[in-house]
Short mmCIF file of N, CA and C in Angstrom, two decimals:
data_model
loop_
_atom_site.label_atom_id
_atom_site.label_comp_id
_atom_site.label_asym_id
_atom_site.label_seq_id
_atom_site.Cartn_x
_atom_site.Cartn_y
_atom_site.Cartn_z
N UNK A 638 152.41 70.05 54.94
CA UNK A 638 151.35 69.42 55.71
C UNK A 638 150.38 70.51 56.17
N UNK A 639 148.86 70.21 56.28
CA UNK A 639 148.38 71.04 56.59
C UNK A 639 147.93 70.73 57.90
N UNK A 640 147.07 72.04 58.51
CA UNK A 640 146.87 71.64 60.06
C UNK A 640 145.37 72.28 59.77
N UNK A 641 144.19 72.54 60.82
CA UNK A 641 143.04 73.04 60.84
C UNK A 641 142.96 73.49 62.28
N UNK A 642 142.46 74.27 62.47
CA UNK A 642 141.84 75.04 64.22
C UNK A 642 140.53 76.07 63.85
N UNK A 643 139.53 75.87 64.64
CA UNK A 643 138.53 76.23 64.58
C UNK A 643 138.07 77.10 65.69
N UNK A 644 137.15 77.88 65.83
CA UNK A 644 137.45 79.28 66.74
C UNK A 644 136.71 80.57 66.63
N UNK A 645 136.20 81.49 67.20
CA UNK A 645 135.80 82.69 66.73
C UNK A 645 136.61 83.53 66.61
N UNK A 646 136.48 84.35 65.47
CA UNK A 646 137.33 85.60 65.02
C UNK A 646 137.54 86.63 65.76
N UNK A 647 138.50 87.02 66.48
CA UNK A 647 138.56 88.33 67.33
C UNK A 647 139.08 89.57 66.56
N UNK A 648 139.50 89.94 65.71
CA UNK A 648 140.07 91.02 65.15
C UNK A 648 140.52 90.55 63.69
N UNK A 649 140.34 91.22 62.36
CA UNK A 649 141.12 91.29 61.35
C UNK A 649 141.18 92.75 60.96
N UNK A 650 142.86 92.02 60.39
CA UNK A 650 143.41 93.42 60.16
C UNK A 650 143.14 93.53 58.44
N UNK A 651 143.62 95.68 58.55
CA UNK A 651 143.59 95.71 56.92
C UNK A 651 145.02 95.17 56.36
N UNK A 652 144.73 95.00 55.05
CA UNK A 652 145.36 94.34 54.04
C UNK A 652 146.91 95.20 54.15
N UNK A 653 148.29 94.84 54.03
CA UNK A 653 149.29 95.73 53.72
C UNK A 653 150.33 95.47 52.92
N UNK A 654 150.39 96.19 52.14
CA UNK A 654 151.23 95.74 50.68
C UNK A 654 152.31 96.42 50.75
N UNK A 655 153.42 95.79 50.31
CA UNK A 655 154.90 96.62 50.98
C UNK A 655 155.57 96.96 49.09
N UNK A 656 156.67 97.54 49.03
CA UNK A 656 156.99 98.31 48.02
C UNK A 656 157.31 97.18 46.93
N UNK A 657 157.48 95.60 47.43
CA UNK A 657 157.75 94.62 46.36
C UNK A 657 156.43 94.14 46.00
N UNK A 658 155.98 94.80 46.41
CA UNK A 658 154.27 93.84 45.81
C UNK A 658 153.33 93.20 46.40
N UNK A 659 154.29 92.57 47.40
CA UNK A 659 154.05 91.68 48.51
C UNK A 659 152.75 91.67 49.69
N UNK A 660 151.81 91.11 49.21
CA UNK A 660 150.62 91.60 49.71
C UNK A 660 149.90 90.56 50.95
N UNK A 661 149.74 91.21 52.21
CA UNK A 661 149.65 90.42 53.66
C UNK A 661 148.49 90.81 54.65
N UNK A 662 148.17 90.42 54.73
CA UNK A 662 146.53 90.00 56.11
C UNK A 662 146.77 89.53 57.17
N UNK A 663 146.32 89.64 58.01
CA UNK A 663 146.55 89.23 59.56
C UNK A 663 144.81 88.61 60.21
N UNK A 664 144.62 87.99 60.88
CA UNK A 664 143.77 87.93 61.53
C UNK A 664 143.69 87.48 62.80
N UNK A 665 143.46 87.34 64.02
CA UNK A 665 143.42 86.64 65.33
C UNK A 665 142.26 86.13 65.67
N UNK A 666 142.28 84.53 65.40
CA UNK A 666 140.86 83.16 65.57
C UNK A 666 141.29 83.11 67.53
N UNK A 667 140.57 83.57 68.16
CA UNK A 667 140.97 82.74 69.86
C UNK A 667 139.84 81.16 69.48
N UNK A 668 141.07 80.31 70.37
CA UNK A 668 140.32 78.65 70.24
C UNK A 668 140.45 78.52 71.73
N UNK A 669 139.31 77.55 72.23
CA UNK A 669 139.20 77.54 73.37
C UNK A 669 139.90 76.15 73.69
N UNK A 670 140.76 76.50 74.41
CA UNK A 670 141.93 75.45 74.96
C UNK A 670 141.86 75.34 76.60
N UNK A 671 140.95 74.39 77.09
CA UNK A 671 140.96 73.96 78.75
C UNK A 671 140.69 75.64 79.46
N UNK A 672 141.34 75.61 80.50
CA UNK A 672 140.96 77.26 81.07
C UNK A 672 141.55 78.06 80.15
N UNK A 673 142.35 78.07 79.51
CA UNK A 673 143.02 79.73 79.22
C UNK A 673 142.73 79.32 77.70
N UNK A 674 141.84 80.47 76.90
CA UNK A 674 141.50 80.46 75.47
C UNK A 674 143.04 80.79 74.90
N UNK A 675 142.86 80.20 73.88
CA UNK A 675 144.04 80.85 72.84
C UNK A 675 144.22 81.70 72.11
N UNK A 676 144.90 82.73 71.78
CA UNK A 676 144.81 83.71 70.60
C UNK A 676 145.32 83.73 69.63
N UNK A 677 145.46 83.22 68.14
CA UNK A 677 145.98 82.48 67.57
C UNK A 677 146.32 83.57 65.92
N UNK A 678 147.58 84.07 65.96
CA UNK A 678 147.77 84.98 64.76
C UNK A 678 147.80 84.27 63.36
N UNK A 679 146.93 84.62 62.51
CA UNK A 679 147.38 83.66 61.26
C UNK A 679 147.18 85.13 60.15
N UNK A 680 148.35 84.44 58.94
CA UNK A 680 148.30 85.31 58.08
C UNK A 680 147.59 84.72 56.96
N UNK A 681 147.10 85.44 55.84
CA UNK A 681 147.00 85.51 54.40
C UNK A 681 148.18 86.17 53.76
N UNK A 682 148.22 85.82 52.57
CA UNK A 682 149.37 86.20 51.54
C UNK A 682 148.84 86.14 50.50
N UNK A 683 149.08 87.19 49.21
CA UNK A 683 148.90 87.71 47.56
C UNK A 683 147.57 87.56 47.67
N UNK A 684 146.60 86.47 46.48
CA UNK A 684 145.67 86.48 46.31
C UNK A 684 144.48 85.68 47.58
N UNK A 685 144.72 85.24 48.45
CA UNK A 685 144.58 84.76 49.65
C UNK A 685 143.86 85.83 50.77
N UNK A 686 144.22 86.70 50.51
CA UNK A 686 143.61 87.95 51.38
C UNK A 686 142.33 88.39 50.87
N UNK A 687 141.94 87.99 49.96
CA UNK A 687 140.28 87.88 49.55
C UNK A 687 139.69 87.53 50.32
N UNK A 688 140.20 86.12 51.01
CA UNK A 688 139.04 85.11 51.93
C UNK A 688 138.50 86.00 53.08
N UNK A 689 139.13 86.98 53.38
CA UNK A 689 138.87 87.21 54.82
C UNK A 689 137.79 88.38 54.57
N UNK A 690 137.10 89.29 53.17
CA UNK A 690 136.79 90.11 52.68
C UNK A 690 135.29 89.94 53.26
N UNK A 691 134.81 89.07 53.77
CA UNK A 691 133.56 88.81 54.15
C UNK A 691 133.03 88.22 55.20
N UNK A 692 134.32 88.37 55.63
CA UNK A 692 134.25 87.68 57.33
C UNK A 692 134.29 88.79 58.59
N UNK A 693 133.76 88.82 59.67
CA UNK A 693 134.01 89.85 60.79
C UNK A 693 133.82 89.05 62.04
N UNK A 694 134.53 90.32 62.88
CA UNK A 694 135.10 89.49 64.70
C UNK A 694 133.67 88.90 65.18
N UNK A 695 133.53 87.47 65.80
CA UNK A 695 132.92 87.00 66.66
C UNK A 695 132.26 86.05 65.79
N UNK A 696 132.76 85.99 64.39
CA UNK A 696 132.38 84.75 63.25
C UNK A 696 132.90 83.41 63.75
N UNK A 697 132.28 82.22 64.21
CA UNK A 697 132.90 80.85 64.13
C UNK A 697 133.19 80.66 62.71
N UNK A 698 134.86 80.21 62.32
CA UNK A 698 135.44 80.03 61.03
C UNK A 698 136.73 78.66 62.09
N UNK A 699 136.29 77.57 60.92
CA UNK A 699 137.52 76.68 60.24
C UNK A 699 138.41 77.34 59.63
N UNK A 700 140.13 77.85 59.77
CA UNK A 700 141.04 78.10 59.08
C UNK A 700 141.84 76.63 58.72
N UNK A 701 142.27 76.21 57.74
CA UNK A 701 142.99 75.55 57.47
C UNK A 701 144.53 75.94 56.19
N UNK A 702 145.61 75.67 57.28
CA UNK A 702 146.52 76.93 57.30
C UNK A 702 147.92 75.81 57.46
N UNK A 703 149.14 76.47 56.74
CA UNK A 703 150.24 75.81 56.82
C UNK A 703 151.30 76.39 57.70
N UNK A 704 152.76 75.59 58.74
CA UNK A 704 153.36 76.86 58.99
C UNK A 704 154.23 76.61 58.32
N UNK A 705 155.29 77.87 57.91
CA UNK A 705 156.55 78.51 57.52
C UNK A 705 157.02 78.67 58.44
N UNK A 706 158.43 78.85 58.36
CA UNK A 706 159.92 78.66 59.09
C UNK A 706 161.02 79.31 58.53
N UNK A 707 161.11 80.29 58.98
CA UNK A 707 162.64 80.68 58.83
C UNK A 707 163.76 81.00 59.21
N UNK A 708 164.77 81.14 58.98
CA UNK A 708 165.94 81.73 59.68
C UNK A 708 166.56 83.50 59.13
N UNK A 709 166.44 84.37 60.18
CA UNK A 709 167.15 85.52 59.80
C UNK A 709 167.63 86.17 60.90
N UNK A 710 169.29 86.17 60.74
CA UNK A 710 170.77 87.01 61.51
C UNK A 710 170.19 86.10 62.84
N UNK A 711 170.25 84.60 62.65
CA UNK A 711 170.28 83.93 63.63
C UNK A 711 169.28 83.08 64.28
N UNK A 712 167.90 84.10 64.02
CA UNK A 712 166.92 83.86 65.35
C UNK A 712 165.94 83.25 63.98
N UNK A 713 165.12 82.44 64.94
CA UNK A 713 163.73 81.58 64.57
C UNK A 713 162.68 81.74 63.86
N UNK A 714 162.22 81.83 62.50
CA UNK A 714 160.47 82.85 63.23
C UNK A 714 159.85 81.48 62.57
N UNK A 715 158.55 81.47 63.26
CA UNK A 715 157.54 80.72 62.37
C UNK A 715 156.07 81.83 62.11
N UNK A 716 155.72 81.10 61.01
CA UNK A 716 154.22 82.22 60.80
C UNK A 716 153.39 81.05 60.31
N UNK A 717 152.18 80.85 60.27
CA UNK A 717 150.72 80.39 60.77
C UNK A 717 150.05 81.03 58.90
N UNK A 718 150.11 79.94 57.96
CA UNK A 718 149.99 80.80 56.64
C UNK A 718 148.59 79.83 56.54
N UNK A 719 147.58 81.08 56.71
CA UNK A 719 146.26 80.12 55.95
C UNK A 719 145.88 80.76 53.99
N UNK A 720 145.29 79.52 54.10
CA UNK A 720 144.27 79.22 52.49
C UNK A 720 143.67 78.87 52.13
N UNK A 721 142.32 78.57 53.49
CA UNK A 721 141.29 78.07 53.19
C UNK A 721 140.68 78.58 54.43
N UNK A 722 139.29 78.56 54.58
CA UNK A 722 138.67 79.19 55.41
C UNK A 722 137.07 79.04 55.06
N UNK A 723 136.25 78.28 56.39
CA UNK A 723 135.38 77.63 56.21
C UNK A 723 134.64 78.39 57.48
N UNK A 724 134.01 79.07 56.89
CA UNK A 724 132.77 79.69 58.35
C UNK A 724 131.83 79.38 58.54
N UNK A 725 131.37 79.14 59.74
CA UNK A 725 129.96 78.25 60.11
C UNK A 725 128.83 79.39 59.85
N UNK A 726 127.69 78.46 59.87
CA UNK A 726 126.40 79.02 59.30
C UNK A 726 126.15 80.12 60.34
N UNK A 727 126.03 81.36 60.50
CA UNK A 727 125.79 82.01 61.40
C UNK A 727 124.15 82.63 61.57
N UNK A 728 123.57 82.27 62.55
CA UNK A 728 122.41 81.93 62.60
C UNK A 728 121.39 83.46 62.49
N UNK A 729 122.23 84.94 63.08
CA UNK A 729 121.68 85.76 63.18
C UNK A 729 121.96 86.61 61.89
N UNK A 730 122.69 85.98 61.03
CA UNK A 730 122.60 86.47 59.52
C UNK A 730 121.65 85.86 58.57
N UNK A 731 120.84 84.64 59.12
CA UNK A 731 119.93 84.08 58.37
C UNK A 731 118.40 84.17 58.84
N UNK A 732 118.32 85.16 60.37
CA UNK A 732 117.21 85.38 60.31
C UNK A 732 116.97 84.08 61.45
N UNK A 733 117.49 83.58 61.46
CA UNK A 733 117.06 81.69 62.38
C UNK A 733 117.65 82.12 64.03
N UNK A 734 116.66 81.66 64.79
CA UNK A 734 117.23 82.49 66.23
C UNK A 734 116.82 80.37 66.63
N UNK A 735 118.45 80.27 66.88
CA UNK A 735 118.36 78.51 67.57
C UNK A 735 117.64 78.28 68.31
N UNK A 736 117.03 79.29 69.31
CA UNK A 736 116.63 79.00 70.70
C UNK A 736 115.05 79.02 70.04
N UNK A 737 114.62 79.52 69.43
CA UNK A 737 113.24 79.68 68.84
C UNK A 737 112.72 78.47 68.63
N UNK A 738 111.24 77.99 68.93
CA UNK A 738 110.75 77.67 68.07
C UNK A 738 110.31 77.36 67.03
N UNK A 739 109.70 76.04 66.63
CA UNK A 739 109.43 76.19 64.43
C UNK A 739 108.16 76.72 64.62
N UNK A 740 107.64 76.72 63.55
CA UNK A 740 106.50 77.78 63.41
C UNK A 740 105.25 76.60 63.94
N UNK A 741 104.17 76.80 64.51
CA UNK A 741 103.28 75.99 65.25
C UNK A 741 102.32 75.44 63.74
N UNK A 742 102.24 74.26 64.07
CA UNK A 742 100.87 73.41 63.44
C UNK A 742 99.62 73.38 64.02
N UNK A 743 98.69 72.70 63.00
CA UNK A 743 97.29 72.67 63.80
C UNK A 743 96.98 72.15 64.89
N UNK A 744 98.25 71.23 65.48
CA UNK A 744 97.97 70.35 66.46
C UNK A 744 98.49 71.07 67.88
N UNK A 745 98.83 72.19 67.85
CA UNK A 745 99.46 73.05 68.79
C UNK A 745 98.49 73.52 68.95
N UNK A 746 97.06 74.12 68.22
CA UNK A 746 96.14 74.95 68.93
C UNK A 746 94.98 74.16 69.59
N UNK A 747 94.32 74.36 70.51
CA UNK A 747 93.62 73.43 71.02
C UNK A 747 92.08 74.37 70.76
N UNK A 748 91.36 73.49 70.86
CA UNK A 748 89.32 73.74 70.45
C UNK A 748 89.48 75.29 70.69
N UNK A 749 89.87 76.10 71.50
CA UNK A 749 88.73 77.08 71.97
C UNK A 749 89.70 78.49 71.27
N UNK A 750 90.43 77.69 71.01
CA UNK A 750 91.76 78.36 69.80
C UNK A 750 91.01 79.08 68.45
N UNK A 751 90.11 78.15 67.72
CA UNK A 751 89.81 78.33 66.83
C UNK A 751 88.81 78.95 66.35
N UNK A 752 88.67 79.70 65.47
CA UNK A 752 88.07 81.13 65.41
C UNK A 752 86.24 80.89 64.88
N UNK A 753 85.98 79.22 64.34
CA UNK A 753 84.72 78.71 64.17
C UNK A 753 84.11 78.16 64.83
#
């Protein structure tokens, strides 16, 4: 089953590949949950650690991510496995400042405006 949480990026880590091959990403999305934000660890795994190659901290990103469960010498773990990853349009990479203005028409300048 999959789950989705949406959020700005606070930190990703580099990539770390262990002696079986086994290749792992980390990142921390905080989601804002009532007073206290959340900090939310999710991994990438093998070819999956691409996605994050173009993303940096303070990006609004959709992760949509599965968890895993296991058992080892007793104790619990779960891990937070994403594989998809959807980042919002970020406005100061396109040059577009929200708070701005569109560019003015003729009907914005009034008579004494005009240069004839």
């Amino acid at each position: 089953m999959a789950y989705d949480l949406t959020g700005k990026i606070k930190l990703i880590q580099d990539a770390k590949t262990f002696d079986s091959g086994f290749t792992k990403r980390e990142m921390v999305v905080i989601v804002e949950d009532g007073k206290y934000p959340q900090e939310i660890n999710l991994e990438f795994v093998q070819e999956k650690v691409t996605l994050l190659d173009s993303l940096r901290p303070g990006q609004k990103v959709t992760v949509t991510f599965d968890i895993r469960g296991r058992e080892y010498n007793g104790r619990y773990f779960n891990n937070l496995q994403g594989w998809k990853i959807d980042a919002a349009e970020d406005a100061s990479a396109t040059g577009i400042d929200e708070q701005s203005p569109p560019f003015p028409t003729p009907s914005d300048f009034g008579d004494e405006d005009i240069p004839f």
